Amino acid sequence: MTVAAPSSPSVLRRAAAVGVALHLAITGALVIATRARTGGAMSYPLDDAFIHLALAKNLIHHGVFGVTRFAFTSTSSSVLWPFLLAPFEPIFGVYAPVVLATLASSVVPLLAAVAATEENLPRKWVYSASIAAVLLAPTPGLAALGMEHALHVPASLAYLLAVRRRLEGRPSPGFFLVASAFLVAGTRYEGGILVALGTCALILVERKQWRIAALSALAGLAPIVTFGLWAKAHGALFLPYSVVMKGAHPPPGFSATVGYFLAGAWEKLVATPALAVLAMVACCMLFVVKDQPRRALLAVAVGTAAVHVCVAAVGWFFRYEAYLIVILTAVLLAAGADSLRRFKRLQVLGLVGMLVLAPAFRSAHMLAQTPRAATNIFEQQVQIGRFAAREFPEAPVAVNDIGAVAYLHDAPIVDLMGLASGSVAKARGYRIASALSPAVVAAETGGVPVAILYDRWFSGQLPSHWKARRRWRISGVITPAFATVTIYACDPSTIDAVDAALARFEPLLPVGVERLPPEL
Protein backbone atom coordinates (compact mmCIF):
# COMPACT_ATOMS: atom_id res chain seq x y z
CA MET A 1 0.00 0.00 0.00
CA THR A 2 1.49 3.36 -1.03
CA VAL A 3 2.04 5.75 1.85
CA ALA A 4 0.22 9.02 1.27
CA ALA A 5 1.30 12.35 2.65
CA PRO A 6 0.06 13.27 6.12
CA SER A 7 -3.22 15.12 6.15
CA SER A 8 -3.34 18.92 6.31
CA PRO A 9 -5.55 21.11 8.53
CA SER A 10 -7.82 21.75 5.54
CA VAL A 11 -8.36 17.99 5.19
CA LEU A 12 -9.27 17.84 8.88
CA ARG A 13 -11.87 20.56 8.44
CA ARG A 14 -13.39 19.01 5.33
CA ALA A 15 -13.45 15.52 6.83
CA ALA A 16 -15.13 16.82 9.99
CA ALA A 17 -17.66 18.73 7.88
CA VAL A 18 -18.52 15.59 5.93
CA GLY A 19 -19.01 13.61 9.14
CA VAL A 20 -21.15 16.32 10.75
CA ALA A 21 -23.27 16.69 7.59
CA LEU A 22 -23.87 12.93 7.51
CA HIS A 23 -24.75 12.99 11.21
CA LEU A 24 -27.26 15.79 10.75
CA ALA A 25 -28.82 14.18 7.69
CA ILE A 26 -29.42 10.81 9.35
CA THR A 27 -30.63 12.43 12.57
CA GLY A 28 -33.10 14.54 10.62
CA ALA A 29 -34.31 11.43 8.80
CA LEU A 30 -34.90 9.65 12.12
CA VAL A 31 -36.90 12.57 13.49
CA ILE A 32 -38.98 12.76 10.32
CA ALA A 33 -39.60 9.01 10.39
CA THR A 34 -40.67 9.22 14.04
CA ARG A 35 -43.07 12.09 13.41
CA ALA A 36 -44.56 10.23 10.46
CA ARG A 37 -45.45 7.36 12.81
CA THR A 38 -46.86 9.55 15.60
CA GLY A 39 -49.06 11.90 13.61
CA GLY A 40 -46.56 14.74 13.83
CA ALA A 41 -45.74 14.47 17.53
CA MET A 42 -42.18 14.23 18.83
CA SER A 43 -41.25 11.19 20.89
CA TYR A 44 -38.14 9.35 22.03
CA PRO A 45 -37.12 5.67 22.04
CA LEU A 46 -36.98 5.65 25.85
CA ASP A 47 -39.16 7.26 28.49
CA ASP A 48 -35.97 8.34 30.29
CA ALA A 49 -35.55 11.27 27.89
CA PHE A 50 -38.74 12.74 29.34
CA ILE A 51 -37.34 12.35 32.88
CA HIS A 52 -34.52 14.74 32.04
CA LEU A 53 -36.94 17.00 30.20
CA ALA A 54 -39.18 17.17 33.27
CA LEU A 55 -36.18 17.96 35.48
CA ALA A 56 -35.09 20.69 33.05
CA LYS A 57 -38.59 22.16 32.88
CA ASN A 58 -38.96 22.38 36.65
CA LEU A 59 -35.43 23.67 37.05
CA ILE A 60 -35.82 26.53 34.59
CA HIS A 61 -39.43 27.47 35.42
CA HIS A 62 -39.64 26.75 39.15
CA GLY A 63 -36.05 26.55 40.38
CA VAL A 64 -36.66 22.99 41.59
CA PHE A 65 -34.48 20.01 40.65
CA GLY A 66 -37.31 17.52 40.55
CA VAL A 67 -39.48 15.52 38.19
CA THR A 68 -42.32 17.61 39.59
CA ARG A 69 -42.19 21.20 40.82
CA PHE A 70 -43.19 20.13 44.31
CA ALA A 71 -39.98 18.55 45.61
CA PHE A 72 -36.32 17.76 44.93
CA THR A 73 -35.86 14.31 43.41
CA SER A 74 -32.54 12.54 42.99
CA THR A 75 -33.54 10.45 40.02
CA SER A 76 -31.17 11.36 37.18
CA SER A 77 -28.14 9.21 36.40
CA SER A 78 -26.51 12.31 34.91
CA VAL A 79 -25.50 15.28 37.03
CA LEU A 80 -24.97 17.75 34.19
CA TRP A 81 -27.49 16.83 31.50
CA PRO A 82 -30.63 18.33 33.14
CA PHE A 83 -28.76 21.60 33.78
CA LEU A 84 -27.54 21.76 30.19
CA LEU A 85 -31.01 20.92 28.92
CA ALA A 86 -32.79 23.52 31.05
CA PRO A 87 -32.12 26.61 28.87
CA PHE A 88 -33.21 24.69 25.76
CA GLU A 89 -36.62 23.66 27.18
CA PRO A 90 -38.36 27.07 27.05
CA ILE A 91 -37.21 27.52 23.43
CA PHE A 92 -37.67 24.07 21.93
CA GLY A 93 -40.13 22.39 24.29
CA VAL A 94 -40.38 18.65 23.68
CA TYR A 95 -37.71 18.95 20.96
CA ALA A 96 -35.12 20.24 23.44
CA PRO A 97 -33.52 16.82 24.11
CA VAL A 98 -32.98 15.98 20.44
CA VAL A 99 -31.64 19.48 19.71
CA LEU A 100 -29.09 19.37 22.53
CA ALA A 101 -28.18 15.74 21.83
CA THR A 102 -27.69 16.48 18.13
CA LEU A 103 -25.33 19.35 18.93
CA ALA A 104 -23.39 17.32 21.49
CA SER A 105 -22.98 14.20 19.36
CA SER A 106 -21.92 16.23 16.31
CA VAL A 107 -18.57 16.69 18.06
CA VAL A 108 -17.80 12.96 17.66
CA PRO A 109 -16.88 13.03 13.92
CA LEU A 110 -14.72 16.10 14.54
CA LEU A 111 -12.79 14.36 17.31
CA ALA A 112 -12.44 11.23 15.18
CA ALA A 113 -10.94 13.31 12.37
CA VAL A 114 -8.58 14.97 14.86
CA ALA A 115 -7.46 11.56 16.15
CA ALA A 116 -6.76 10.30 12.63
CA THR A 117 -4.93 13.50 11.69
CA GLU A 118 -2.70 13.28 14.77
CA GLU A 119 -1.69 9.80 13.62
CA ASN A 120 -0.52 11.34 10.32
CA LEU A 121 -2.83 9.05 8.42
CA PRO A 122 -3.57 9.67 4.73
CA ARG A 123 -6.47 11.89 3.76
CA LYS A 124 -8.84 9.03 2.92
CA TRP A 125 -8.38 7.53 6.39
CA VAL A 126 -9.18 10.87 8.02
CA TYR A 127 -12.43 11.01 6.04
CA SER A 128 -13.09 7.35 6.86
CA ALA A 129 -12.56 7.96 10.57
CA SER A 130 -15.04 10.86 10.62
CA ILE A 131 -17.68 8.90 8.71
CA ALA A 132 -17.09 5.71 10.72
CA ALA A 133 -17.55 7.62 13.98
CA VAL A 134 -21.01 8.69 12.81
CA LEU A 135 -22.03 5.24 11.62
CA LEU A 136 -20.52 3.06 14.35
CA ALA A 137 -21.46 5.01 17.50
CA PRO A 138 -23.98 5.69 15.88
CA THR A 139 -24.24 9.41 16.60
CA PRO A 140 -27.66 9.86 14.93
CA GLY A 141 -29.07 7.13 17.17
CA LEU A 142 -27.64 8.84 20.23
CA ALA A 143 -29.09 12.16 19.08
CA ALA A 144 -32.52 10.62 18.55
CA LEU A 145 -32.38 9.18 22.09
CA GLY A 146 -32.20 12.75 23.41
CA MET A 147 -30.19 11.69 26.43
CA GLU A 148 -26.85 12.31 28.11
CA HIS A 149 -25.10 9.54 26.19
CA ALA A 150 -24.88 11.96 23.26
CA LEU A 151 -22.53 14.07 25.40
CA HIS A 152 -20.86 11.23 27.27
CA VAL A 153 -19.47 9.71 24.05
CA PRO A 154 -17.64 12.85 22.78
CA ALA A 155 -16.54 13.75 26.31
CA SER A 156 -15.00 10.27 26.73
CA LEU A 157 -13.28 10.50 23.34
CA ALA A 158 -11.97 13.99 24.12
CA TYR A 159 -10.61 12.81 27.47
CA LEU A 160 -8.88 9.87 25.83
CA LEU A 161 -7.29 12.18 23.23
CA ALA A 162 -6.09 14.49 26.00
CA VAL A 163 -4.56 11.58 27.90
CA ARG A 164 -2.88 10.30 24.73
CA ARG A 165 -1.31 13.67 24.03
CA ARG A 166 0.04 13.80 27.56
CA LEU A 167 1.38 10.25 27.43
CA GLU A 168 3.16 10.95 24.13
CA GLY A 169 4.60 14.25 25.35
CA ARG A 170 2.70 16.34 22.81
CA PRO A 171 1.70 19.93 23.61
CA SER A 172 -1.75 19.91 25.11
CA PRO A 173 -3.51 22.53 27.26
CA GLY A 174 -4.14 21.30 30.76
CA PHE A 175 -7.61 22.81 30.57
CA PHE A 176 -8.55 20.32 27.81
CA LEU A 177 -7.75 17.37 30.07
CA VAL A 178 -9.43 18.86 33.14
CA ALA A 179 -12.57 20.00 31.32
CA SER A 180 -13.04 16.69 29.55
CA ALA A 181 -12.61 14.81 32.84
CA PHE A 182 -15.30 17.02 34.39
CA LEU A 183 -17.67 16.33 31.49
CA VAL A 184 -17.02 12.58 31.41
CA ALA A 185 -17.84 11.98 35.07
CA GLY A 186 -20.49 14.70 35.27
CA THR A 187 -22.41 13.30 32.32
CA ARG A 188 -22.48 9.66 33.46
CA TYR A 189 -21.40 8.20 36.79
CA GLU A 190 -19.53 5.35 35.10
CA GLY A 191 -17.40 8.02 33.47
CA GLY A 192 -15.53 8.02 36.76
CA ILE A 193 -14.06 4.65 35.75
CA LEU A 194 -12.42 6.14 32.67
CA VAL A 195 -11.13 9.17 34.58
CA ALA A 196 -9.70 6.99 37.36
CA LEU A 197 -7.84 4.71 34.95
CA GLY A 198 -6.69 7.62 32.82
CA THR A 199 -5.28 9.27 35.92
CA CYS A 200 -3.42 6.08 36.85
CA ALA A 201 -1.95 5.84 33.35
CA LEU A 202 -0.69 9.41 33.46
CA ILE A 203 0.94 8.94 36.85
CA LEU A 204 2.50 5.55 36.10
CA VAL A 205 3.79 6.25 32.59
CA GLU A 206 4.65 9.93 32.88
CA ARG A 207 5.35 10.65 36.55
CA LYS A 208 5.98 14.32 35.84
CA GLN A 209 2.32 14.55 34.87
CA TRP A 210 1.09 13.79 38.38
CA ARG A 211 -0.06 17.35 39.12
CA ILE A 212 -2.28 17.71 36.06
CA ALA A 213 -3.41 14.10 36.52
CA ALA A 214 -4.47 14.81 40.10
CA LEU A 215 -6.23 17.99 38.99
CA SER A 216 -8.17 16.12 36.31
CA ALA A 217 -9.13 13.45 38.86
CA LEU A 218 -10.48 16.16 41.16
CA ALA A 219 -12.38 17.63 38.22
CA GLY A 220 -13.96 14.23 37.66
CA LEU A 221 -14.92 13.94 41.31
CA ALA A 222 -16.30 17.47 41.55
CA PRO A 223 -19.74 17.02 39.93
CA ILE A 224 -20.34 13.68 41.65
CA VAL A 225 -19.39 14.94 45.11
CA THR A 226 -21.16 18.28 44.71
CA PHE A 227 -24.43 16.71 43.62
CA GLY A 228 -24.11 14.00 46.27
CA LEU A 229 -23.79 16.56 49.06
CA TRP A 230 -26.69 18.56 47.60
CA ALA A 231 -28.84 15.42 47.50
CA LYS A 232 -27.92 14.56 51.10
CA ALA A 233 -28.94 18.07 52.14
CA HIS A 234 -32.38 17.34 50.67
CA GLY A 235 -32.67 14.04 52.54
CA ALA A 236 -31.81 11.79 49.60
CA LEU A 237 -28.93 9.35 49.19
CA PHE A 238 -25.47 10.46 48.09
CA LEU A 239 -25.98 8.70 44.75
CA PRO A 240 -29.19 9.01 42.73
CA TYR A 241 -31.84 6.37 43.34
CA SER A 242 -31.52 5.29 39.72
CA VAL A 243 -27.84 4.47 40.24
CA VAL A 244 -28.28 2.77 43.61
CA MET A 245 -31.39 0.75 42.82
CA LYS A 246 -30.24 -0.44 39.39
CA GLY A 247 -26.64 -1.01 40.44
CA ALA A 248 -24.85 -4.21 41.35
CA HIS A 249 -25.87 -5.92 44.61
CA PRO A 250 -23.41 -8.78 45.13
CA PRO A 251 -24.04 -11.52 47.69
CA PRO A 252 -21.94 -11.66 50.87
CA GLY A 253 -18.62 -13.51 50.85
CA PHE A 254 -15.52 -12.95 48.72
CA SER A 255 -15.92 -15.92 46.38
CA ALA A 256 -19.63 -15.29 45.93
CA THR A 257 -18.97 -11.63 45.14
CA VAL A 258 -16.28 -12.45 42.58
CA GLY A 259 -18.51 -15.06 40.96
CA TYR A 260 -21.39 -12.60 40.85
CA PHE A 261 -19.36 -9.96 39.03
CA LEU A 262 -17.70 -12.40 36.62
CA ALA A 263 -21.01 -14.04 35.73
CA GLY A 264 -22.57 -10.64 35.18
CA ALA A 265 -19.68 -9.53 32.98
CA TRP A 266 -19.91 -12.67 30.86
CA GLU A 267 -23.67 -12.24 30.37
CA LYS A 268 -23.21 -8.62 29.30
CA LEU A 269 -20.46 -9.44 26.82
CA VAL A 270 -22.57 -12.19 25.31
CA ALA A 271 -25.46 -9.74 25.02
CA THR A 272 -23.28 -7.11 23.28
CA PRO A 273 -21.09 -8.91 20.70
CA ALA A 274 -19.81 -5.63 19.24
CA LEU A 275 -18.32 -4.70 22.61
CA ALA A 276 -16.98 -8.23 23.13
CA VAL A 277 -15.20 -8.26 19.74
CA LEU A 278 -13.58 -4.86 20.22
CA ALA A 279 -12.52 -5.67 23.79
CA MET A 280 -11.03 -9.01 22.72
CA VAL A 281 -9.02 -7.41 19.89
CA ALA A 282 -7.85 -4.64 22.21
CA CYS A 283 -6.71 -7.24 24.77
CA CYS A 284 -4.70 -9.02 22.07
CA MET A 285 -3.15 -5.75 20.97
CA LEU A 286 -1.84 -5.22 24.50
CA PHE A 287 0.61 -8.08 23.85
CA VAL A 288 1.55 -6.86 20.36
CA VAL A 289 2.03 -3.11 20.71
CA LYS A 290 5.47 -2.16 22.02
CA ASP A 291 5.02 1.60 22.24
CA GLN A 292 4.46 2.34 25.94
CA PRO A 293 2.04 5.28 25.62
CA ARG A 294 -0.15 3.34 23.19
CA ARG A 295 -0.11 0.27 25.40
CA ALA A 296 -1.14 2.46 28.31
CA LEU A 297 -4.00 3.89 26.27
CA LEU A 298 -5.11 0.39 25.31
CA ALA A 299 -4.97 -0.63 28.98
CA VAL A 300 -7.13 2.35 29.96
CA ALA A 301 -9.81 1.48 27.39
CA VAL A 302 -9.75 -2.26 28.12
CA GLY A 303 -9.77 -1.65 31.87
CA THR A 304 -12.71 0.74 31.56
CA ALA A 305 -14.66 -1.83 29.57
CA ALA A 306 -13.79 -4.60 32.05
CA VAL A 307 -14.88 -2.63 35.11
CA HIS A 308 -17.99 -1.36 33.34
CA VAL A 309 -19.30 -4.80 32.43
CA CYS A 310 -18.72 -5.93 36.00
CA VAL A 311 -20.53 -3.12 37.80
CA ALA A 312 -22.69 -1.27 35.26
CA ALA A 313 -25.30 -2.07 32.64
CA VAL A 314 -25.10 -2.54 28.89
CA GLY A 315 -27.79 -2.45 26.26
CA TRP A 316 -31.28 -1.09 26.98
CA PHE A 317 -31.45 0.28 23.48
CA PHE A 318 -27.73 0.32 22.77
CA ARG A 319 -26.91 3.31 24.98
CA TYR A 320 -24.87 2.19 27.97
CA GLU A 321 -21.98 0.69 26.00
CA ALA A 322 -21.86 3.40 23.30
CA TYR A 323 -18.89 5.20 24.84
CA LEU A 324 -16.99 1.91 25.18
CA ILE A 325 -17.53 1.13 21.48
CA VAL A 326 -16.11 4.52 20.53
CA ILE A 327 -13.08 4.59 22.84
CA LEU A 328 -12.10 1.00 22.04
CA THR A 329 -12.29 1.77 18.32
CA ALA A 330 -10.22 4.91 18.86
CA VAL A 331 -7.42 3.16 20.76
CA LEU A 332 -7.35 0.34 18.22
CA LEU A 333 -6.97 2.93 15.47
CA ALA A 334 -4.08 4.50 17.35
CA ALA A 335 -2.46 1.13 18.09
CA GLY A 336 -2.81 -0.04 14.49
CA ALA A 337 -1.91 3.19 12.74
CA ASP A 338 1.51 1.88 11.66
CA SER A 339 -0.10 -1.27 10.28
CA LEU A 340 -2.46 0.81 8.17
CA ARG A 341 0.59 2.28 6.47
CA ARG A 342 2.52 -0.99 6.01
CA PHE A 343 -0.16 -3.42 4.88
CA LYS A 344 -1.43 -3.78 1.37
CA ARG A 345 -4.79 -2.29 0.47
CA LEU A 346 -6.74 -5.58 0.58
CA GLN A 347 -5.15 -6.53 3.90
CA VAL A 348 -6.14 -3.22 5.41
CA LEU A 349 -9.69 -3.47 4.11
CA GLY A 350 -10.00 -7.02 5.40
CA LEU A 351 -8.73 -6.18 8.89
CA VAL A 352 -10.86 -3.05 9.21
CA GLY A 353 -13.88 -4.88 7.82
CA MET A 354 -13.61 -7.67 10.38
CA LEU A 355 -13.16 -5.14 13.17
CA VAL A 356 -16.19 -2.99 12.33
CA LEU A 357 -18.59 -5.76 11.28
CA ALA A 358 -20.12 -6.32 14.73
CA PRO A 359 -20.35 -2.59 15.61
CA ALA A 360 -21.83 -1.90 12.17
CA PHE A 361 -24.53 -4.54 12.68
CA ARG A 362 -25.29 -3.06 16.11
CA SER A 363 -25.58 0.45 14.63
CA ALA A 364 -27.81 -0.65 11.77
CA HIS A 365 -30.06 -2.42 14.27
CA MET A 366 -30.30 0.69 16.45
CA LEU A 367 -31.02 3.08 13.59
CA ALA A 368 -33.63 0.78 12.08
CA GLN A 369 -35.45 0.37 15.41
CA THR A 370 -35.34 3.99 16.57
CA PRO A 371 -38.57 5.27 14.92
CA ARG A 372 -40.52 2.19 16.02
CA ALA A 373 -39.18 2.43 19.57
CA ALA A 374 -40.11 6.12 19.72
CA THR A 375 -43.58 5.17 18.51
CA ASN A 376 -43.81 2.64 21.38
CA ILE A 377 -43.15 5.39 23.91
CA PHE A 378 -45.62 7.71 22.18
CA GLU A 379 -48.35 5.08 22.20
CA GLN A 380 -47.76 4.02 25.79
CA GLN A 381 -45.96 6.44 28.12
CA VAL A 382 -46.97 9.64 26.32
CA GLN A 383 -50.63 8.56 26.28
CA ILE A 384 -50.45 7.82 30.00
CA GLY A 385 -49.07 11.31 30.54
CA ARG A 386 -51.74 12.91 28.36
CA PHE A 387 -54.47 10.96 30.17
CA ALA A 388 -53.20 12.11 33.56
CA ALA A 389 -52.78 15.71 32.43
CA ARG A 390 -56.17 15.94 30.73
CA GLU A 391 -58.36 14.00 33.15
CA PHE A 392 -56.60 14.46 36.51
CA PRO A 393 -54.81 17.80 36.09
CA GLU A 394 -54.56 18.61 39.80
CA ALA A 395 -54.62 15.13 41.32
CA PRO A 396 -51.61 12.92 42.12
CA VAL A 397 -51.19 9.77 40.05
CA ALA A 398 -49.27 6.54 40.69
CA VAL A 399 -47.10 5.10 37.91
CA ASN A 400 -44.08 2.90 37.29
CA ASP A 401 -42.67 4.96 34.38
CA ILE A 402 -42.32 8.58 35.39
CA GLY A 403 -40.85 10.41 32.39
CA ALA A 404 -43.66 11.46 30.06
CA VAL A 405 -46.12 11.63 32.96
CA ALA A 406 -43.84 13.99 34.89
CA TYR A 407 -43.31 16.23 31.87
CA LEU A 408 -46.95 16.44 30.81
CA HIS A 409 -48.77 16.24 34.16
CA ASP A 410 -48.33 19.24 36.47
CA ALA A 411 -49.24 17.51 39.73
CA PRO A 412 -47.57 15.20 42.28
CA ILE A 413 -46.50 11.72 41.21
CA VAL A 414 -46.05 8.55 43.22
CA ASP A 415 -43.34 6.45 41.59
CA LEU A 416 -44.01 2.90 42.68
CA MET A 417 -40.61 1.78 41.36
CA GLY A 418 -38.92 4.22 43.73
CA LEU A 419 -36.69 6.14 41.34
CA ALA A 420 -38.47 9.41 42.10
CA SER A 421 -40.07 8.56 45.45
CA GLY A 422 -37.53 8.13 48.23
CA SER A 423 -39.94 6.44 50.64
CA VAL A 424 -40.78 3.80 48.02
CA ALA A 425 -37.07 3.29 47.29
CA LYS A 426 -36.46 2.74 51.00
CA ALA A 427 -39.38 0.31 51.21
CA ARG A 428 -37.79 -1.67 48.36
CA GLY A 429 -34.50 -1.79 50.24
CA TYR A 430 -32.99 0.35 47.48
CA ARG A 431 -33.22 -2.57 45.04
CA ILE A 432 -35.34 -2.18 41.95
CA ALA A 433 -36.26 -5.87 41.85
CA SER A 434 -37.49 -6.04 45.46
CA ALA A 435 -41.22 -6.33 46.01
CA LEU A 436 -43.53 -4.01 47.92
CA SER A 437 -46.25 -5.16 50.27
CA PRO A 438 -49.88 -4.21 49.57
CA ALA A 439 -49.87 -2.26 52.82
CA VAL A 440 -46.92 -0.14 51.69
CA VAL A 441 -48.52 0.50 48.29
CA ALA A 442 -51.75 1.52 50.00
CA ALA A 443 -49.90 3.88 52.34
CA GLU A 444 -47.86 5.45 49.54
CA THR A 445 -50.91 6.02 47.35
CA GLY A 446 -53.30 7.42 49.91
CA GLY A 447 -55.36 10.13 48.22
CA VAL A 448 -54.31 9.00 44.74
CA PRO A 449 -57.37 8.42 42.52
CA VAL A 450 -55.75 6.51 39.67
CA ALA A 451 -52.72 4.33 38.96
CA ILE A 452 -51.34 3.19 35.59
CA LEU A 453 -48.97 0.23 35.92
CA TYR A 454 -47.48 -2.91 34.45
CA ASP A 455 -49.33 -5.71 36.25
CA ARG A 456 -46.40 -8.10 35.87
CA TRP A 457 -44.17 -5.85 37.94
CA PHE A 458 -46.64 -5.78 40.83
CA SER A 459 -47.99 -9.30 41.08
CA GLY A 460 -49.30 -9.82 44.61
CA GLN A 461 -48.26 -6.31 45.64
CA LEU A 462 -51.42 -4.26 44.99
CA PRO A 463 -54.10 -3.56 47.63
CA SER A 464 -57.28 -5.59 47.33
CA HIS A 465 -59.44 -2.45 47.17
CA TRP A 466 -57.75 -1.34 43.93
CA LYS A 467 -59.98 -2.06 40.97
CA ALA A 468 -58.70 -2.53 37.43
CA ARG A 469 -60.81 -0.52 34.99
CA ARG A 470 -59.08 -0.91 31.62
CA ARG A 471 -55.99 -2.23 29.87
CA TRP A 472 -54.19 -0.53 26.99
CA ARG A 473 -52.05 -2.71 24.74
CA ILE A 474 -49.63 -1.77 21.98
CA SER A 475 -47.96 -3.98 19.38
CA GLY A 476 -44.42 -4.38 18.09
CA VAL A 477 -42.85 -3.66 21.47
CA ILE A 478 -39.16 -2.72 21.41
CA THR A 479 -38.31 -0.55 24.43
CA PRO A 480 -41.27 -0.62 26.86
CA ALA A 481 -40.97 -3.39 29.44
CA PHE A 482 -44.37 -4.82 28.46
CA ALA A 483 -47.03 -4.26 25.83
CA THR A 484 -49.90 -3.79 28.27
CA VAL A 485 -50.57 -1.28 31.03
CA THR A 486 -53.51 -1.45 33.43
CA ILE A 487 -55.47 1.54 34.69
CA TYR A 488 -56.63 1.16 38.30
CA ALA A 489 -59.06 3.08 40.45
CA CYS A 490 -57.12 3.27 43.73
CA ASP A 491 -60.24 3.54 45.88
CA PRO A 492 -63.85 2.39 45.40
CA SER A 493 -64.92 6.03 45.64
CA THR A 494 -62.90 6.94 42.51
CA ILE A 495 -64.23 4.16 40.23
CA ASP A 496 -66.88 6.34 38.61
CA ALA A 497 -64.42 9.19 38.08
CA VAL A 498 -61.85 6.89 36.48
CA ASP A 499 -64.48 5.25 34.25
CA ALA A 500 -65.76 8.66 33.12
CA ALA A 501 -62.21 9.84 32.44
CA LEU A 502 -61.53 6.75 30.33
CA ALA A 503 -64.75 7.26 28.37
CA ARG A 504 -63.71 10.82 27.54
CA PHE A 505 -60.06 10.09 26.75
CA GLU A 506 -60.03 6.78 24.92
CA PRO A 507 -61.48 8.17 21.66
CA LEU A 508 -58.32 10.32 21.51
CA LEU A 509 -55.91 7.37 21.72
CA PRO A 510 -53.79 6.57 18.64
CA VAL A 511 -55.04 3.75 16.46
CA GLY A 512 -52.08 1.62 17.55
CA VAL A 513 -53.41 1.41 21.13
CA GLU A 514 -55.84 -1.45 21.72
CA ARG A 515 -58.45 -0.93 24.46
CA LEU A 516 -59.08 -4.06 26.49
CA PRO A 517 -61.41 -4.89 29.38
CA PRO A 518 -59.87 -5.10 32.87
CA GLU A 519 -59.85 -8.90 32.82
CA LEU A 520 -58.23 -10.65 29.84
mmCIF file of C-alpha atoms in Angstrom, residues 52 101 142 225 272 278 413 443 452 520:
data_model
loop_
_atom_site.group_PDB
_atom_site.id
_atom_site.type_symbol
_atom_site.label_atom_id
_atom_site.label_comp_id
_atom_site.label_asym_id
_atom_site.label_seq_id
_atom_site.Cartn_x
_atom_site.Cartn_y
_atom_site.Cartn_z
ATOM 1 C CA HIS A 52 -34.516 14.739 32.038
ATOM 2 C CA ALA A 101 -28.183 15.735 21.833
ATOM 3 C CA LEU A 142 -27.637 8.839 20.230
ATOM 4 C CA VAL A 225 -19.395 14.937 45.113
ATOM 5 C CA THR A 272 -23.278 -7.109 23.275
ATOM 6 C CA LEU A 278 -13.583 -4.862 20.221
ATOM 7 C CA ILE A 413 -46.501 11.721 41.208
ATOM 8 C CA ALA A 443 -49.899 3.880 52.342
ATOM 9 C CA ILE A 452 -51.341 3.194 35.590
ATOM 10 C CA LEU A 520 -58.227 -10.654 29.843
#
